[in-house]
Amino acid sequence: MDKYDHQSIEHAWQERWEAEGLYRSRVDWNRPKHYALTMLPYPSGDLHMGHWYAMTPSDARARVMRMKGYNVLFPMGFDAFGLPAENAAVQRNIHPAKWTYENIDRMRSQLRSMGAMFDWEREAVSCDPDYYRWTEWLFKRMFEHDIAYRGEAMVNWSPTLQTVLANEQVIDGKDERTGQPVVQKLMEQWFFAITRYAEELLRFDDIDWPEPIKTMQTNWIGRSEGAEVTFRTEAGDEIVVFTTRPDTLWGATFMVLAPEHPLVDSLTSEEKSAAVSAYREQAARQTELERMEESREKTGVFTGGYAVNPVNGARVPVWIADYVLLSYGTGAIMAVPAHDQRDFEFARQFGLDIVPVIHPTGEAPLVEPDMTESYVGPGVMVNSGPIDGVEATLAKGRANPSIAATIDWLEHNGAGTESINYRLRDWLISRQRYWGSPIPIVHRADGGIEAVPDDELPVVLPEDVAFSGRSPLTTFEPFLHTTDSAGQAATRETDTMDTFMCSSWYWFRYLSPHAADAPFDPEEAAYWLPVDVYTGGAEHAVMHLLYARFFVKAMRDMEVFADTIAAMRAHGRDPEGLFEEPFLMLRNQGQILGEERTGDHLVIDGERDGERVVASGVRVDPDAGPGDGLVVGELLRRTENLLLVDTGDDMVNVEVPETASVDIPDIAGVNDVNQLKHHLDVQRMSKSRGNVVNPDELVERFGADTVRTYLMFAFEWQKGGPWDSRGIIGARRFIEDVWKLGTVAYAPDAVDDEASVALRRRVHQTIAKVDEDMLDFKWNTAVAALMTLRNDLQEAQRTAVVAPAVWTEAVETLLKLLAPIAPHVTEELWRRRHDESVHVQPWPQADPDVAREEWVTMILQVNGKVRDRVDVPVSISEEEAISIALASERVQGFLDGGEARKVIARPPKIVNVVV
RNA sequence: GCCGGGAUGGCGAAAUUGGUAGACGCGACGGACUCAAAAUCCGUUGUCCGCAAGGACGUGGGGGUUCGAGUCCCCCUCCCGGUACCA
């Protein structure tokens, strides 16, 4: 028996699989297809644990499907445009293309070390002209169908990055990548009309996606039912407002416009003009961040103008305030302070009228001066003319009687219409950046724009450019100057596309990455589409996954799939419903965090103040013992400047005032409380925290099979969790044990039929368990079941009484079931026994008759507490079960000579005797 | 604040969806092998009481439903993710 040497085995098999083309996937209409997709990585430089965690289980499942007889496509590529490459260019004077392709080369070889069944012939790289030619082509189709349009809009401008960001990329008024503030700026930009698909994007009927993702997308789209109501200014201009509560119109006592609203100028009276423009300037200067950091106190100014409430002719003052956003609804609201908390606060702030129009259910009528907050509960409409007495419920839209009545009234009287509003805004795809797909548009001398002809695509990024801060496209003359369709001088569009554009269609390019006359080959697409299962991180819940869905729906409407549908029909496949959604099934993995650590060992000097200690000095010293300070112990928890310290026999609360000194020898410079490490402080892995676990080193030391097995075993996949470097040894022992079982010469001393039957039973139970768990993404329990089979095989080897055929079936089943998880070691062991690859073996099938247990342990309870256990045949009847239970000595003891009041029997599981 | 998800041994986690709580693994402890250590093998390992047989307690906290609750219902606490003046 030779020793398990993971390095030689893994290298050898990776090379041989590649040479044999084991993982090439070809269209074969005689076999069912399975398109498994895992999110493509950004080529940042090195593959990290997160990639392994996401990809290797996805690979394992694809392998199971393959062994189950499916023709499986499992491709890989790189999402290669983006800002980091450009930053590298500026900082290190290396061309973005060079930086990107070098990273791709390194990551490709790291990906190969996983031993995954990626079909590298189908690799697609989004920054290849071969690829972005078709990104441009898709943009052009969008342009032709008016889905892509040019519009002026308040945009999120990042002064740091010198570019515009999508709403999805702005978190808390800061850029999600750099954390730098973002300001509002009016600019002409390219948009995709994703809002046109809002309604369709809310439907998830035919796809199997996690509920949280569906909820997040639904919230992001933010559908609101209500009405648009037209108010008229005294100058005769119309102000349209959107409201979800048209029934409260009779309580509208003023209006508020967004500071940027176009009607502000004409509304503003002369004496208010200075105050209004001052307020508008101040609002424009503010970043979103500043708006949020401000106290929630409402600000605003009166324009001096008035409008007329169309339901009752009331004259209402028009204000401007920054709590009304130009980009949502119509940029103007009717304010109903009695029944909207924001309006209420505003009205109190500026002494505006508050008129209640809902009489709360079961309470006294609202009296304005006594109100301390708005009333948003149910009741009956009052002071509301035609809808007085109508019930107002908590239901939204027409489901609420008062809203339905009001909408009918508005429509009948021409004052408004039923309307639906979305929080979702059109997708801003312009980026003032170099390293992205060019937008194939030229600007004519006459100010018009036109698309670059298809046969001139792609508009190629010029290579020989210099990088500073701004995009070189804006100044590089050879790129800038071109001619339009009439041969006149024209300039190129210098914006490039958001990289989410590239990743919104990449799974189509995988089908035929070299196709020269279409984004994808209809013959390939007709067979492989749609994607059957998609795996990746939940952080893409609203951006990538929403854009991807939008793209497929838009492509469908632009008839990009016409040839594919024709090809499907030619092959007898029904295309109905196959081009509505990109990914039929979606599953998200969690995140692997940095390793847990113990808290700092602290020495604290200071004074006791009742229960707590107020520190004068805090020092980290691992060697300190009791008596070295007032409080000595491990830091368990820190909340702001409050520490919870475990001294070994007590928990002490310590307050660390700003004046206290903090000394952490490992961290240079002046230290503060925030730098103290507390117990169980787990964080995302990052270079700056120094808690990155490098998969390359683990693969070198333990082997890819062990790393794969451990990642699948140690976590609940959807959840993730902190890395534990101690646990990996368990996976390694398991792989080594499999090696020993697979290489040992088994020769029983004697054969015991009962032991043989028992082992076979366990084998078939394991098949059923692993099969179910692997399809259901429960890798941890699948591996646990295989470990249990390992334990049984070791036992069988020790006792040496099972029949050789049973032993062989057990070992070979273990190899086949483990092959998707640990593809190298199982291949080596299998090929020592057989000529073919283990990876093309049929997936084992559980025989229920073999797996069935004959005897089980029945639980005997008295008053619901377990008092005895007895082995019974599974077929035991209720009567037999009860008589066995009552005959039990232990049960008798609790009966104490008396009668059972009641006996509940669930044979053969349990009998509960109630006394 | 609102919307999701969660809390089970020293640790990662299981639990056929109302029926033996803690499978599987890590760690720890004891033993074997060894001059010794590592590796490996065997055993123990929820807590408490008990020499033992056994008993009591135990799935974040409090109540409830049930013969029986980690699982269902109500209330509360804490943690994670998303989102936030959306009219």
mmCIF file of C-alpha atoms (C1' of nucleotides) in Angstrom, chain A residues 212 215 219 224 243-244 298 322-325 328 333 342 423 425 713-714 716 733 780 784 787-788 790-791 798 859 861 865 867 869 890 902 904 906 909 912, chain B residues 3-7 10-16 19-21 23-27 39-42 54-57 67-68 79 81-87:
data_model
loop_
_atom_site.group_PDB
_atom_site.id
_atom_site.type_symbol
_atom_site.label_atom_id
_atom_site.label_comp_id
_atom_site.label_asym_id
_atom_site.label_seq_id
_atom_site.Cartn_x
_atom_site.Cartn_y
_atom_site.Cartn_z
ATOM 1 C CA PRO A 212 -34.913 36.824 0.729
ATOM 2 C CA THR A 215 -38.056 40.176 -1.209
ATOM 3 C CA ASN A 219 -38.476 46.179 -2.090
ATOM 4 C CA SER A 224 -46.682 51.946 -4.684
ATOM 5 C CA THR A 243 -49.852 60.122 -3.449
ATOM 6 C CA THR A 244 -50.577 56.703 -1.984
ATOM 7 C CA LYS A 298 -37.270 69.484 8.718
ATOM 8 C CA ASP A 322 -35.224 68.803 0.688
ATOM 9 C CA TYR A 323 -37.298 65.996 2.142
ATOM 10 C CA VAL A 324 -39.063 65.929 -1.184
ATOM 11 C CA LEU A 325 -36.925 64.308 -3.842
ATOM 12 C CA TYR A 328 -39.196 60.090 -6.924
ATOM 13 C CA ILE A 333 -46.204 66.317 -2.856
ATOM 14 C CA ARG A 342 -43.066 63.889 7.788
ATOM 15 C CA ARG A 423 -38.915 53.398 -6.389
ATOM 16 C CA ARG A 425 -35.194 54.333 -11.398
ATOM 17 C CA PHE A 713 -18.343 19.994 5.499
ATOM 18 C CA ALA A 714 -17.666 22.702 8.040
ATOM 19 C CA GLU A 716 -23.957 25.558 6.471
ATOM 20 C CA ARG A 733 -8.005 12.421 7.922
ATOM 21 C CA ASN A 780 -22.270 19.399 5.153
ATOM 22 C CA ALA A 784 -21.148 13.675 7.258
ATOM 23 C CA MET A 787 -17.809 9.972 6.925
ATOM 24 C CA THR A 788 -20.238 7.670 8.672
ATOM 25 C CA ARG A 790 -16.115 5.516 6.225
ATOM 26 C CA ASN A 791 -16.507 4.647 9.919
ATOM 27 C CA ARG A 798 -11.346 -4.578 11.570
ATOM 28 C CA ILE A 859 -38.925 4.835 22.702
ATOM 29 C CA GLN A 861 -42.119 7.405 27.536
ATOM 30 C CA LYS A 865 -40.231 11.553 29.411
ATOM 31 C CA ARG A 867 -37.911 5.920 30.432
ATOM 32 C CA ARG A 869 -35.875 1.815 24.896
ATOM 33 C CA ARG A 890 -39.104 0.619 33.981
ATOM 34 C CA LYS A 902 -53.991 6.975 28.553
ATOM 35 C CA ILE A 904 -50.461 7.075 22.871
ATOM 36 C CA ARG A 906 -46.910 5.662 17.283
ATOM 37 C CA LYS A 909 -41.271 4.956 16.969
ATOM 38 C CA ASN A 912 -46.151 7.444 25.600
ATOM 39 C "C1'" C B 3 -38.145 44.454 5.690
ATOM 40 C "C1'" G B 4 -35.604 39.721 5.762
ATOM 41 C "C1'" G B 5 -32.676 35.874 8.407
ATOM 42 C "C1'" G B 6 -30.943 33.934 12.938
ATOM 43 C "C1'" A B 7 -29.745 32.393 18.459
ATOM 44 C "C1'" G B 10 -15.741 24.407 24.711
ATOM 45 C "C1'" C B 11 -16.151 25.206 18.786
ATOM 46 C "C1'" G B 12 -18.385 24.203 13.477
ATOM 47 C "C1'" A B 13 -22.901 21.954 13.273
ATOM 48 C "C1'" A B 14 -27.195 17.715 12.929
ATOM 49 C "C1'" A B 15 -32.352 16.657 14.038
ATOM 50 C "C1'" U B 16 -37.005 12.410 8.847
ATOM 51 C "C1'" G B 19 -41.947 11.968 18.513
ATOM 52 C "C1'" U B 20 -34.577 9.270 21.451
ATOM 53 C "C1'" A B 21 -31.826 16.751 21.292
ATOM 54 C "C1'" A B 23 -25.515 12.719 14.006
ATOM 55 C "C1'" C B 24 -20.681 13.989 11.652
ATOM 56 C "C1'" G B 25 -16.227 16.644 12.674
ATOM 57 C "C1'" C B 26 -12.761 19.804 15.620
ATOM 58 C "C1'" G B 27 -10.977 20.418 20.410
ATOM 59 C "C1'" A B 39 1.500 10.680 13.420
ATOM 60 C "C1'" U B 40 -1.672 6.545 14.215
ATOM 61 C "C1'" C B 41 -5.031 3.330 17.025
ATOM 62 C "C1'" C B 42 -8.725 2.397 21.273
ATOM 63 C "C1'" G B 54 -30.102 5.942 38.213
ATOM 64 C "C1'" G B 55 -32.032 10.912 38.762
ATOM 65 C "C1'" A B 56 -32.637 16.202 37.890
ATOM 66 C "C1'" C B 57 -31.831 20.025 34.452
ATOM 67 C "C1'" C B 67 -49.942 12.829 25.653
ATOM 68 C "C1'" G B 68 -45.334 14.972 23.748
ATOM 69 C "C1'" C B 79 -26.909 39.178 16.709
ATOM 70 C "C1'" G B 81 -27.951 41.142 6.248
ATOM 71 C "C1'" G B 82 -30.779 44.728 3.394
ATOM 72 C "C1'" U B 83 -32.944 49.524 3.334
ATOM 73 C "C1'" A B 84 -33.980 54.315 4.838
ATOM 74 C "C1'" C B 85 -37.294 61.581 4.478
ATOM 75 C "C1'" C B 86 -40.060 56.885 -1.552
ATOM 76 C "C1'" A B 87 -45.034 60.876 -0.643
#
